[in-house]
């Protein structure tokens, strides 16, 4: 057997400017600490149980009868059962983060059992896919376009890295190294290789993680190959289809825009196709851009970022309006009630934005990471950690509710693993700097200036904008502390050891840069104004014409029927109506609600009239708005983000 032990040191020096800390480096408390605790207390075990009930463990057990096809094929080619290895990978990853936070011998035993089954399932040459080994044997590497072999491997890699970092156990890490060694032999540009890549991107960013934790440059180079080869002519998917006797023109989605292989990635400038695939691809591109100093990739990413954020993004950070392709349609097509806005897509946007920060602190990316995290992604998990949204609309008549599970259960473990690993997104570390991307009560131990620095945040963010930071290097050290000044913040003040700082003079790309020789006990105070604001949509977003969304700090708010005694679309928010923050510890786990007065246009006096010349009468009503992430955690009813304005 090939030795796949973890290398003691990397083969090549890191090229990235800022890398995120590993999850164990950050102790998370406060707002996100409570969300993590819900995942650890309930979600992690719930995921395992529901995977077991679905038959996933039977499918990976080489000693059990093969379960056969339990979930029907879609389009004659794909079944969610093909993805089950990916779901188990995310379950392992979630559990790993929870075990690092809270020891749980029973959960650890369950994960060890999954890993042991994969160890026995793996073939002698390193290949590993429960679908192609147990359900469709003999067909491996015959349909990379549709059938998710590498996507599944990517999620298993991420689970393996997380489990190794949390527990020190490396069995799954070794398994996945053997598999990737096999992949590197089969796929590539050599004379005896297939020039293939996965139809559902994910392997790219996973390989970067594997390279970083093992120090093996070959895995980084393999990730780069998958990025470089995508969309090149002659097109691999055309050749693959012909080789298998399929007509390339009979592709169910009609265009390779669906999987972002319509052009080489450096030539792409429109965000198209399946939203989750796009976010994973761009995440991998960002990793490779920073690792290799690839300006071609960086410029392409900036074009794609501009397209997404100026034409194709919901105010919540959700993305992908269409259920037909689980993705993008036309510019400014952002319907609210029918919004697909898959939880996984918002999770993917958090990944992409976070990786763009590897190129250096830039509030454009951190602001977007925060927006998607607190709103478009966080809404996907109930407050008790037991139920999940797959789609995240911005309006509901009362019939949209969370699932206990889903026939395609990609979103439940995805939002769980993101939540449980949130500490790694809060900070960035480089040779001469620390970046604080997200504010939350926490303590991080970071590698900078050749030593360790303990950085503690004390804050009630996002409910309060006061942030106190204590810097404790193990020895006095010179480095730069970069603090994000959010784009939504209209007023901020900063002091170091009680001395006020000139924010305008030291802020670049939305980050205040404090360069000094730091000693243990140095303190930094940052105060961010959390103003209640109305957001207005671009005129071409027809669905939001004459409406406004409400935001306070990083949180987008919504109205729920349970709080408001009239139909939500009968409400009109006057231009001069003030909304006052009210902290309510007993509401939705403790939130700041927004309360004020609006006007309602009741339908009660219309009788049988469908139209009439007289405008509807209005009367004053009290309204209450709550954070969007917390909706549908109480009695069922209407929900509305975009409110009519006078």
XYZ file of C-alpha atoms in Angstrom:
646
model
C 0.000 0.000 0.000
C 1.237 3.478 -0.865
C 2.350 5.512 2.137
C -0.122 8.369 2.567
C 1.025 9.742 5.903
C 0.675 13.454 6.512
C 3.812 15.332 5.570
C 5.698 17.110 8.326
C 6.226 20.245 6.227
C 4.921 21.576 2.908
C 6.894 20.886 -0.238
C 6.484 24.500 -1.366
C 6.180 27.727 0.588
C 2.648 29.115 0.883
C 1.871 31.727 -1.726
C -1.410 33.019 -0.333
C -1.360 36.397 1.359
C -4.051 35.645 3.906
C -5.245 32.217 4.872
C -8.123 31.399 7.184
C -7.281 29.798 10.513
C -8.293 26.198 11.098
C -11.516 25.776 13.042
C -9.729 24.659 16.245
C -7.833 27.964 16.313
C -10.990 29.984 17.061
C -13.236 29.758 20.115
C -16.642 31.122 19.153
C -19.119 32.573 21.645
C -21.934 35.092 21.342
C -24.385 35.040 18.426
C -22.655 32.361 16.386
C -21.679 30.401 19.479
C -25.353 29.794 20.156
C -25.937 28.679 16.577
C -22.968 26.302 16.755
C -24.235 24.870 20.024
C -27.574 24.068 18.360
C -25.727 22.228 15.581
C -23.636 20.287 18.083
C -26.548 19.504 20.390
C -29.025 18.447 17.736
C -28.147 18.878 14.075
C -25.061 16.671 13.878
C -26.837 13.617 15.267
C -29.985 14.436 13.284
C -27.945 14.376 10.073
C -26.482 10.978 10.924
C -29.864 9.500 11.803
C -31.554 10.746 8.648
C -28.702 9.523 6.447
C -28.992 6.123 8.116
C -32.769 6.084 7.641
C -32.349 6.955 3.945
C -30.119 3.892 3.442
C -26.817 5.691 2.946
C -24.865 3.481 5.336
C -26.188 0.365 3.637
C -24.931 1.703 0.314
C -21.356 2.140 1.582
C -21.233 -1.170 3.510
C -19.492 -3.751 1.298
C -20.879 -6.587 3.447
C -24.528 -5.503 3.204
C -26.803 -6.310 0.255
C -26.587 -3.579 -2.362
C -29.697 -1.433 -1.852
C -30.351 -0.841 -5.544
C -31.887 2.351 -6.875
C -34.036 3.815 -4.098
C -34.484 7.338 -5.515
C -35.805 7.637 -9.105
C -33.591 8.928 -11.893
C -34.074 12.505 -13.071
C -33.839 12.976 -16.820
C -32.850 9.331 -17.217
C -29.293 9.998 -16.018
C -29.089 11.329 -12.487
C -30.450 10.308 -9.116
C -29.746 11.975 -5.791
C -28.434 8.607 -4.681
C -25.336 9.281 -6.761
C -24.542 12.156 -4.398
C -24.828 10.210 -1.150
C -21.061 10.043 -0.604
C -21.043 13.844 -0.695
C -23.773 14.035 1.937
C -21.867 11.676 4.216
C -18.717 13.736 3.677
C -20.509 16.854 4.891
C -21.969 14.952 7.849
C -18.439 13.892 8.817
C -17.223 17.466 8.449
C -20.043 18.814 10.624
C -19.386 16.189 13.269
C -15.680 16.982 13.252
C -16.263 20.626 14.083
C -18.702 19.667 16.816
C -16.293 17.156 18.339
C -13.613 19.821 18.428
C -16.000 22.089 20.338
C -17.764 19.544 22.557
C -16.509 15.973 23.111
C -19.202 13.466 22.173
C -18.006 9.843 22.278
C -21.194 8.473 20.726
C -21.070 10.862 17.766
C -17.370 10.090 17.314
C -18.148 6.365 17.319
C -20.736 6.873 14.570
C -18.307 8.810 12.400
C -15.578 6.233 12.957
C -18.054 3.602 11.765
C -18.712 5.512 8.516
C -14.978 5.888 7.932
C -14.351 2.221 8.635
C -16.967 1.299 5.994
C -15.283 3.554 3.439
C -11.946 1.974 4.273
C -13.323 -1.471 3.480
C -15.125 -0.236 0.377
C -12.066 1.379 -1.217
C -10.630 -0.619 -4.113
C -7.012 -1.736 -4.341
C -6.143 0.987 -6.876
C -7.566 3.684 -4.570
C -10.893 4.225 -6.344
C -13.846 5.050 -4.087
C -17.482 5.645 -5.052
C -20.336 3.819 -3.394
C -22.552 4.449 -6.425
C -20.187 3.040 -9.017
C -18.975 0.222 -6.810
C -22.301 -0.877 -5.359
C -25.098 0.270 -7.689
C -23.557 0.642 -11.158
C -20.307 -1.327 -11.078
C -18.138 -1.243 -14.171
C -19.111 2.272 -15.240
C -16.641 4.403 -13.329
C -15.194 7.422 -15.172
C -17.784 7.079 -17.972
C -19.921 10.155 -17.240
C -18.000 12.928 -15.521
C -20.459 15.455 -16.945
C -23.465 14.237 -14.963
C -22.618 11.713 -12.316
C -20.680 13.511 -9.586
C -17.765 11.134 -8.906
C -15.319 13.959 -8.213
C -17.918 16.134 -6.478
C -18.513 13.341 -3.985
C -14.779 12.893 -3.541
C -14.421 16.604 -2.820
C -16.856 16.543 0.066
C -15.239 13.406 1.476
C -11.878 15.196 1.302
C -13.240 18.169 3.220
C -14.688 15.805 5.820
C -11.361 14.001 6.058
C -9.379 17.208 6.586
C -11.787 18.465 9.238
C -11.841 15.138 11.081
C -8.063 14.930 11.092
C -7.732 18.472 12.432
C -10.376 17.896 15.117
C -9.399 14.419 16.333
C -5.930 13.644 14.978
C -7.393 10.536 13.312
C -6.123 10.183 9.779
C -7.768 7.054 8.384
C -10.146 8.982 6.136
C -7.390 11.420 5.193
C -5.226 8.503 4.092
C -8.156 6.991 2.183
C -8.732 10.192 0.270
C -5.025 10.678 -0.459
C -4.992 7.209 -2.035
C -8.073 8.108 -4.068
C -6.553 11.375 -5.286
C -3.325 9.590 -6.209
C -5.490 7.340 -8.389
C -7.354 10.337 -9.874
C -4.051 12.003 -10.759
C -3.137 8.886 -12.757
C -6.466 8.628 -14.598
C -7.234 12.274 -15.379
C -4.868 14.735 -16.987
C -3.252 15.730 -20.247
C -0.938 12.749 -20.597
C -1.165 10.282 -23.483
C -2.852 7.612 -21.336
C -5.134 9.970 -19.421
C -8.614 11.393 -19.854
C -8.610 15.223 -20.076
C -11.685 15.244 -17.839
C -13.144 17.327 -15.027
C -16.307 17.140 -12.958
C -19.684 18.423 -14.121
C -20.398 19.543 -10.574
C -17.461 21.557 -9.295
C -16.242 21.040 -5.716
C -13.157 18.875 -6.022
C -11.075 21.967 -6.834
C -11.425 23.739 -3.490
C -11.245 20.426 -1.619
C -7.904 19.563 -3.209
C -6.511 22.901 -2.054
C -7.469 21.983 1.511
C -5.877 18.562 1.078
C -2.675 20.096 -0.266
C -2.463 22.515 2.631
C -2.960 19.927 5.340
C -0.614 17.326 3.800
C 1.926 19.693 2.249
C 1.716 17.795 -1.054
C 2.004 20.084 -4.040
C 0.668 17.360 -6.358
C -2.838 17.919 -4.978
C -2.598 21.674 -5.526
C -1.428 21.020 -9.087
C -4.349 18.639 -9.646
C -6.772 21.348 -8.519
C -5.123 23.758 -10.923
C -5.474 21.223 -13.746
C -9.229 20.939 -13.156
C -9.546 24.729 -13.269
C -7.398 25.129 -16.376
C -8.981 22.313 -18.384
C -12.599 23.369 -17.880
C -14.247 24.577 -21.094
C -11.284 24.040 -23.375
C -11.818 22.867 -26.948
C -12.196 20.216 -28.198
C -14.795 19.962 -25.455
C -14.285 16.991 -23.164
C -17.994 16.443 -22.534
C -18.691 16.173 -26.280
C -15.974 13.566 -26.643
C -17.097 11.710 -23.529
C -20.697 11.529 -24.768
C -19.678 10.201 -28.188
C -17.406 7.622 -26.578
C -20.371 6.313 -24.578
C -22.762 6.345 -27.526
C -24.656 9.449 -26.421
C -25.522 12.437 -28.598
C -23.771 15.513 -27.114
C -26.585 17.702 -28.445
C -29.125 15.739 -26.390
C -27.795 17.218 -23.140
C -30.845 17.724 -20.926
C -29.816 21.267 -19.944
C -29.085 22.273 -23.529
C -25.972 24.320 -22.858
C -22.704 23.890 -21.028
C -23.412 27.192 -19.331
C -25.307 24.976 -16.874
C -22.010 23.664 -15.476
C -19.844 26.676 -16.380
C -17.852 24.757 -19.002
C -19.104 26.785 -21.993
C -15.835 28.737 -22.071
C -12.403 28.416 -20.503
C -12.719 29.955 -17.062
C -10.394 32.892 -17.780
C -12.715 33.993 -20.602
C -15.928 33.952 -18.565
C -17.567 37.216 -17.516
C -21.209 36.226 -16.863
C -22.446 34.276 -13.850
C -24.555 31.572 -15.477
C -26.021 28.132 -14.941
C -26.438 26.135 -11.756
C -25.789 28.493 -8.854
C -24.083 26.073 -6.458
C -21.741 24.774 -9.143
C -20.820 28.341 -10.046
C -20.018 29.296 -6.447
C -17.860 26.209 -5.915
C -16.004 26.827 -9.184
C -15.276 30.448 -8.323
C -14.140 29.387 -4.850
C -11.649 26.983 -6.376
C -10.519 29.604 -8.880
C -9.899 32.075 -6.048
C -7.824 29.528 -4.149
C -5.701 28.779 -7.201
C -5.381 32.475 -8.083
C -3.857 33.236 -4.695
C -1.729 30.098 -4.456
C -0.140 30.565 -7.881
C -0.348 34.360 -8.203
C -2.523 33.877 -11.299
C -3.666 37.306 -12.483
C -5.703 35.809 -15.328
C -7.891 34.006 -12.828
C -8.033 37.036 -10.548
C -9.253 39.302 -13.348
C -11.873 36.766 -14.426
C -13.099 36.506 -10.843
C -13.416 40.268 -10.567
C -15.525 40.360 -13.746
C -17.744 37.572 -12.461
C -18.052 39.243 -9.062
C -19.159 42.493 -10.675
C -21.766 40.665 -12.765
C -23.223 38.818 -9.775
C -23.346 41.728 -7.380
C -24.655 44.309 -9.877
C -27.306 42.241 -11.687
C -28.040 38.810 -10.196
C -28.094 38.861 -6.402
C -30.946 39.010 -3.907
C -30.837 41.620 -1.140
C -30.444 38.736 1.337
C -27.317 37.389 -0.368
C -29.423 34.606 -1.866
C -28.815 33.711 -5.493
C -30.228 31.618 -8.282
C -33.889 32.552 -8.857
C -34.973 29.564 -10.961
C -36.003 26.064 -9.901
C -35.650 24.830 -13.514
C -31.852 24.948 -13.470
C -31.382 25.639 -9.752
C -29.633 28.733 -10.918
C -29.440 31.931 -12.889
C -31.710 33.365 -15.561
C -31.572 36.914 -16.984
C -30.105 40.095 -15.569
C -32.290 41.666 -12.862
C -34.652 38.662 -12.828
C -35.116 38.396 -9.063
C -38.681 37.319 -8.234
C -39.475 37.099 -4.533
C -42.222 34.553 -3.944
C -40.847 32.039 -6.455
C -37.198 32.639 -5.569
C -35.250 29.396 -5.483
C -32.202 30.864 -3.724
C -30.927 27.470 -2.622
C -29.299 27.359 0.800
C -26.261 25.653 -0.740
C -25.824 28.568 -3.147
C -25.618 31.120 -0.320
C -23.214 28.786 1.494
C -21.145 28.700 -1.697
C -21.142 32.502 -1.890
C -19.749 32.617 1.653
C -16.980 30.275 0.487
C -16.215 32.343 -2.618
C -16.215 35.691 -0.816
C -14.027 34.287 1.954
C -11.497 33.005 -0.540
C -11.359 36.339 -2.342
C -10.126 37.738 0.965
C -7.049 35.583 0.580
C -5.845 38.159 -1.945
C -5.818 40.751 0.833
C -8.397 42.536 3.017
C -11.139 44.067 0.881
C -14.494 44.995 2.382
C -16.320 44.271 -0.881
C -15.793 40.595 -0.264
C -16.131 40.564 3.520
C -19.353 42.598 3.352
C -20.788 40.093 0.901
C -19.618 37.143 2.992
C -21.376 38.678 5.981
C -24.569 39.404 4.038
C -24.866 35.874 2.668
C -23.902 34.338 5.981
C -26.353 36.170 8.249
C -29.258 36.110 5.802
C -29.296 33.905 2.707
C -27.477 31.014 4.393
C -28.473 31.242 8.075
C -32.165 31.129 7.143
C -31.586 27.557 5.927
C -31.365 26.152 9.469
C -34.091 26.405 12.096
C -33.228 27.937 15.445
C -33.416 24.545 17.159
C -31.155 22.953 14.538
C -33.687 20.300 13.526
C -35.246 21.444 10.233
C -34.000 23.013 7.015
C -34.851 25.225 4.069
C -33.782 24.068 0.623
C -35.282 27.160 -1.089
C -35.222 30.604 0.551
C -37.901 32.865 -0.957
C -38.273 36.497 0.014
C -42.061 36.273 0.192
C -44.476 33.575 1.318
C -48.248 33.353 1.521
C -47.872 30.976 4.432
C -47.198 27.670 2.703
C -43.403 27.577 2.656
C -41.848 25.705 5.566
C -38.673 23.913 6.524
C -38.068 20.270 5.670
C -37.187 17.558 8.141
C -35.178 16.114 5.231
C -35.111 16.309 1.434
C -34.895 13.755 -1.354
C -31.750 15.645 -2.436
C -30.340 16.336 1.040
C -27.389 18.516 0.073
C -28.494 21.615 1.999
C -28.946 20.245 5.561
C -25.323 19.156 6.076
C -24.032 22.108 4.058
C -25.540 24.779 6.295
C -24.624 22.682 9.333
C -20.945 22.434 8.391
C -20.774 26.139 7.543
C -22.338 27.113 10.864
C -20.116 24.809 12.885
C -16.962 26.087 11.140
C -17.863 29.771 11.207
C -14.840 30.717 13.322
C -12.506 30.064 10.405
C -14.258 32.740 8.312
C -13.907 35.456 10.957
C -10.146 35.974 10.631
C -7.312 35.933 8.143
C -3.632 35.441 8.971
C -0.501 36.244 6.987
C 3.214 36.571 7.701
C 2.842 40.184 8.777
C -0.820 40.755 9.471
C -4.118 39.732 11.010
C -7.429 40.592 9.365
C -10.696 40.649 11.289
C -13.343 40.014 8.654
C -16.355 39.336 10.868
C -17.222 40.609 14.315
C -18.416 38.150 16.926
C -17.552 37.410 20.534
C -14.598 35.034 20.147
C -10.947 34.261 20.840
C -8.525 33.333 18.063
C -4.962 32.058 18.311
C -3.306 33.105 15.080
C 0.069 32.658 13.398
C 1.692 35.985 12.546
C 5.118 37.642 12.684
C 6.797 34.308 13.359
C 4.820 33.627 16.522
C 1.410 33.167 18.097
C -1.006 35.999 18.786
C -4.121 35.599 20.909
C -6.856 37.982 19.779
C -10.046 38.303 21.809
C -13.220 40.027 20.674
C -15.779 41.087 23.277
C -19.010 42.187 21.598
C -22.768 41.657 21.373
C -22.656 42.018 17.592
C -24.871 41.917 15.508
C -27.263 43.462 18.040
C -24.738 46.072 19.199
C -21.895 47.688 17.236
C -19.428 48.058 20.134
C -16.379 45.796 19.702
C -13.497 45.568 22.165
C -10.384 43.684 21.047
C -7.489 42.571 23.208
C -4.202 41.699 21.503
C -1.837 39.299 23.260
C 1.257 38.239 21.302
C 3.379 35.586 23.004
C 6.238 38.112 22.692
C 6.187 41.747 21.545
C 5.801 41.737 17.765
C 5.319 44.162 14.899
C 2.462 43.470 12.511
C -0.647 45.090 11.033
C -4.118 44.540 12.439
C -6.732 45.025 9.711
C -10.262 45.783 10.943
C -13.189 45.821 8.528
C -15.330 48.942 8.446
C -18.563 47.549 6.954
C -19.957 49.246 3.884
C -23.344 49.589 5.596
C -21.812 51.555 8.496
C -22.308 55.314 8.192
C -20.385 56.268 11.363
C -17.494 54.514 13.104
C -14.872 55.395 15.717
C -11.628 53.634 16.575
C -9.136 53.873 19.422
C -5.962 52.004 20.415
C -5.129 51.867 24.128
C -7.589 54.719 24.589
C -6.087 56.970 21.902
C -8.461 57.945 19.093
C -7.375 57.016 15.568
C -8.002 58.891 12.329
C -10.055 56.302 10.467
C -9.983 58.136 7.155
C -6.184 58.223 7.190
C -5.648 54.533 7.888
C -8.532 52.903 5.984
C -7.859 51.201 2.668
C -10.274 48.955 0.776
C -12.695 49.213 3.663
C -10.236 48.019 6.351
C -8.589 50.155 9.019
C -4.925 49.121 9.112
C -3.191 49.547 12.490
C 0.546 48.922 12.167
C 2.541 48.957 15.386
C 4.635 46.911 17.768
C 2.068 45.019 19.792
C 2.508 43.893 23.382
C 0.308 41.713 25.549
C -2.715 43.607 26.829
C -2.970 46.175 24.031
C -6.611 47.082 23.495
C -8.539 48.281 20.477
C -12.041 49.719 20.584
C -14.206 49.894 17.472
C -17.733 51.314 17.528
C -19.969 50.790 14.506
C -23.273 52.610 14.164
C -26.147 50.185 13.550
C -28.683 52.396 11.805
C -32.037 51.164 10.508
C -32.019 51.689 6.742
C -34.351 51.202 3.831
C -32.907 49.490 0.772
C -34.266 50.300 -2.686
C -33.837 48.037 -5.704
C -32.436 48.829 -9.151
C -35.275 50.106 -11.383
C -34.933 47.084 -13.669
C -35.799 44.682 -10.841
C -39.495 44.911 -11.638
C -40.522 42.693 -8.722
C -39.386 45.320 -6.195
C -40.729 48.469 -7.850
C -42.106 50.943 -5.286
C -40.997 48.706 -2.441
C -38.235 48.803 0.147
C -36.354 46.239 2.187
C -35.281 46.972 5.754
C -31.765 46.442 7.088
C -29.992 47.062 10.380
C -26.285 46.394 10.337
C -25.639 43.037 8.672
C -29.229 41.835 9.107
C -32.005 42.025 6.534
C -35.434 42.109 8.182
C -38.820 40.737 7.171
C -42.421 40.959 8.282
C -44.227 37.844 9.466
C -47.962 37.391 9.679
C -47.739 36.228 13.283
C -46.553 39.730 14.314
C -48.763 41.811 12.060
C -52.533 41.604 12.102
C -53.218 42.517 8.469
C -52.266 40.926 5.130
C -48.654 41.891 4.580
C -49.115 43.121 1.014
C -51.807 45.527 2.232
C -49.149 47.418 4.193
C -47.661 50.690 2.975
C -44.567 52.106 4.677
C -44.666 55.926 4.629
C -41.491 57.790 3.761
C -41.345 59.371 7.210
C -42.197 56.253 9.208
C -39.522 55.508 11.802
C -38.670 51.941 12.787
C -37.317 51.654 16.314
C -35.030 48.816 17.469
C -36.456 46.891 20.450
C -34.423 44.167 22.103
C -36.566 41.173 23.045
C -34.673 38.376 24.843
C -37.722 36.099 24.669
C -38.320 36.424 20.935
C -36.765 33.926 18.514
C -33.886 33.104 20.809
C -33.274 36.763 21.612
C -33.308 39.318 18.807
C -33.586 43.022 18.153
C -36.954 43.563 16.462
C -37.901 46.728 14.590
C -41.205 48.373 15.473
C -43.064 51.314 14.004
C -46.206 52.578 12.335
C -47.352 51.943 8.776
C -50.631 52.205 6.899
C -52.867 49.364 5.779
C -55.223 49.190 2.819
C -57.901 46.690 3.910
C -59.934 44.700 1.408
C -62.901 44.390 3.760
C -65.050 47.103 2.122
C -64.541 46.057 -1.508
C -67.334 43.491 -1.616
C -67.462 41.826 -5.028
C -65.577 44.638 -6.787
C -62.394 43.513 -8.486
C -61.538 46.997 -9.769
C -62.849 50.487 -9.023
C -61.875 54.085 -9.646
C -61.579 55.201 -6.019
C -58.234 54.472 -4.330
C -58.372 52.188 -1.312
C -58.714 53.851 2.069
C -55.807 53.592 4.494
C -55.610 53.378 8.267
C -52.621 53.370 10.635
C -51.315 50.076 12.026
C -48.388 49.037 14.182
C -45.869 46.740 12.536
C -42.977 44.617 13.720
C -40.086 43.267 11.639
C -37.746 40.449 12.662
C -34.439 39.217 11.201
C -34.989 37.267 7.986
C -32.812 34.372 9.155
C -35.296 33.645 11.964
C -38.542 33.480 9.973
C -40.748 30.364 10.017
C -39.703 29.400 13.530
C -43.131 30.134 15.013
C -46.753 29.719 13.949
C -47.058 29.379 10.164
C -48.074 32.449 8.246
C -47.138 35.038 5.668
C -43.658 36.506 5.251
C -42.509 39.553 3.287
C -39.105 41.184 2.761
C -39.962 43.886 0.217
C -42.632 46.207 1.682
C -44.714 48.637 -0.365
C -43.752 52.282 0.101
C -45.790 55.459 -0.142
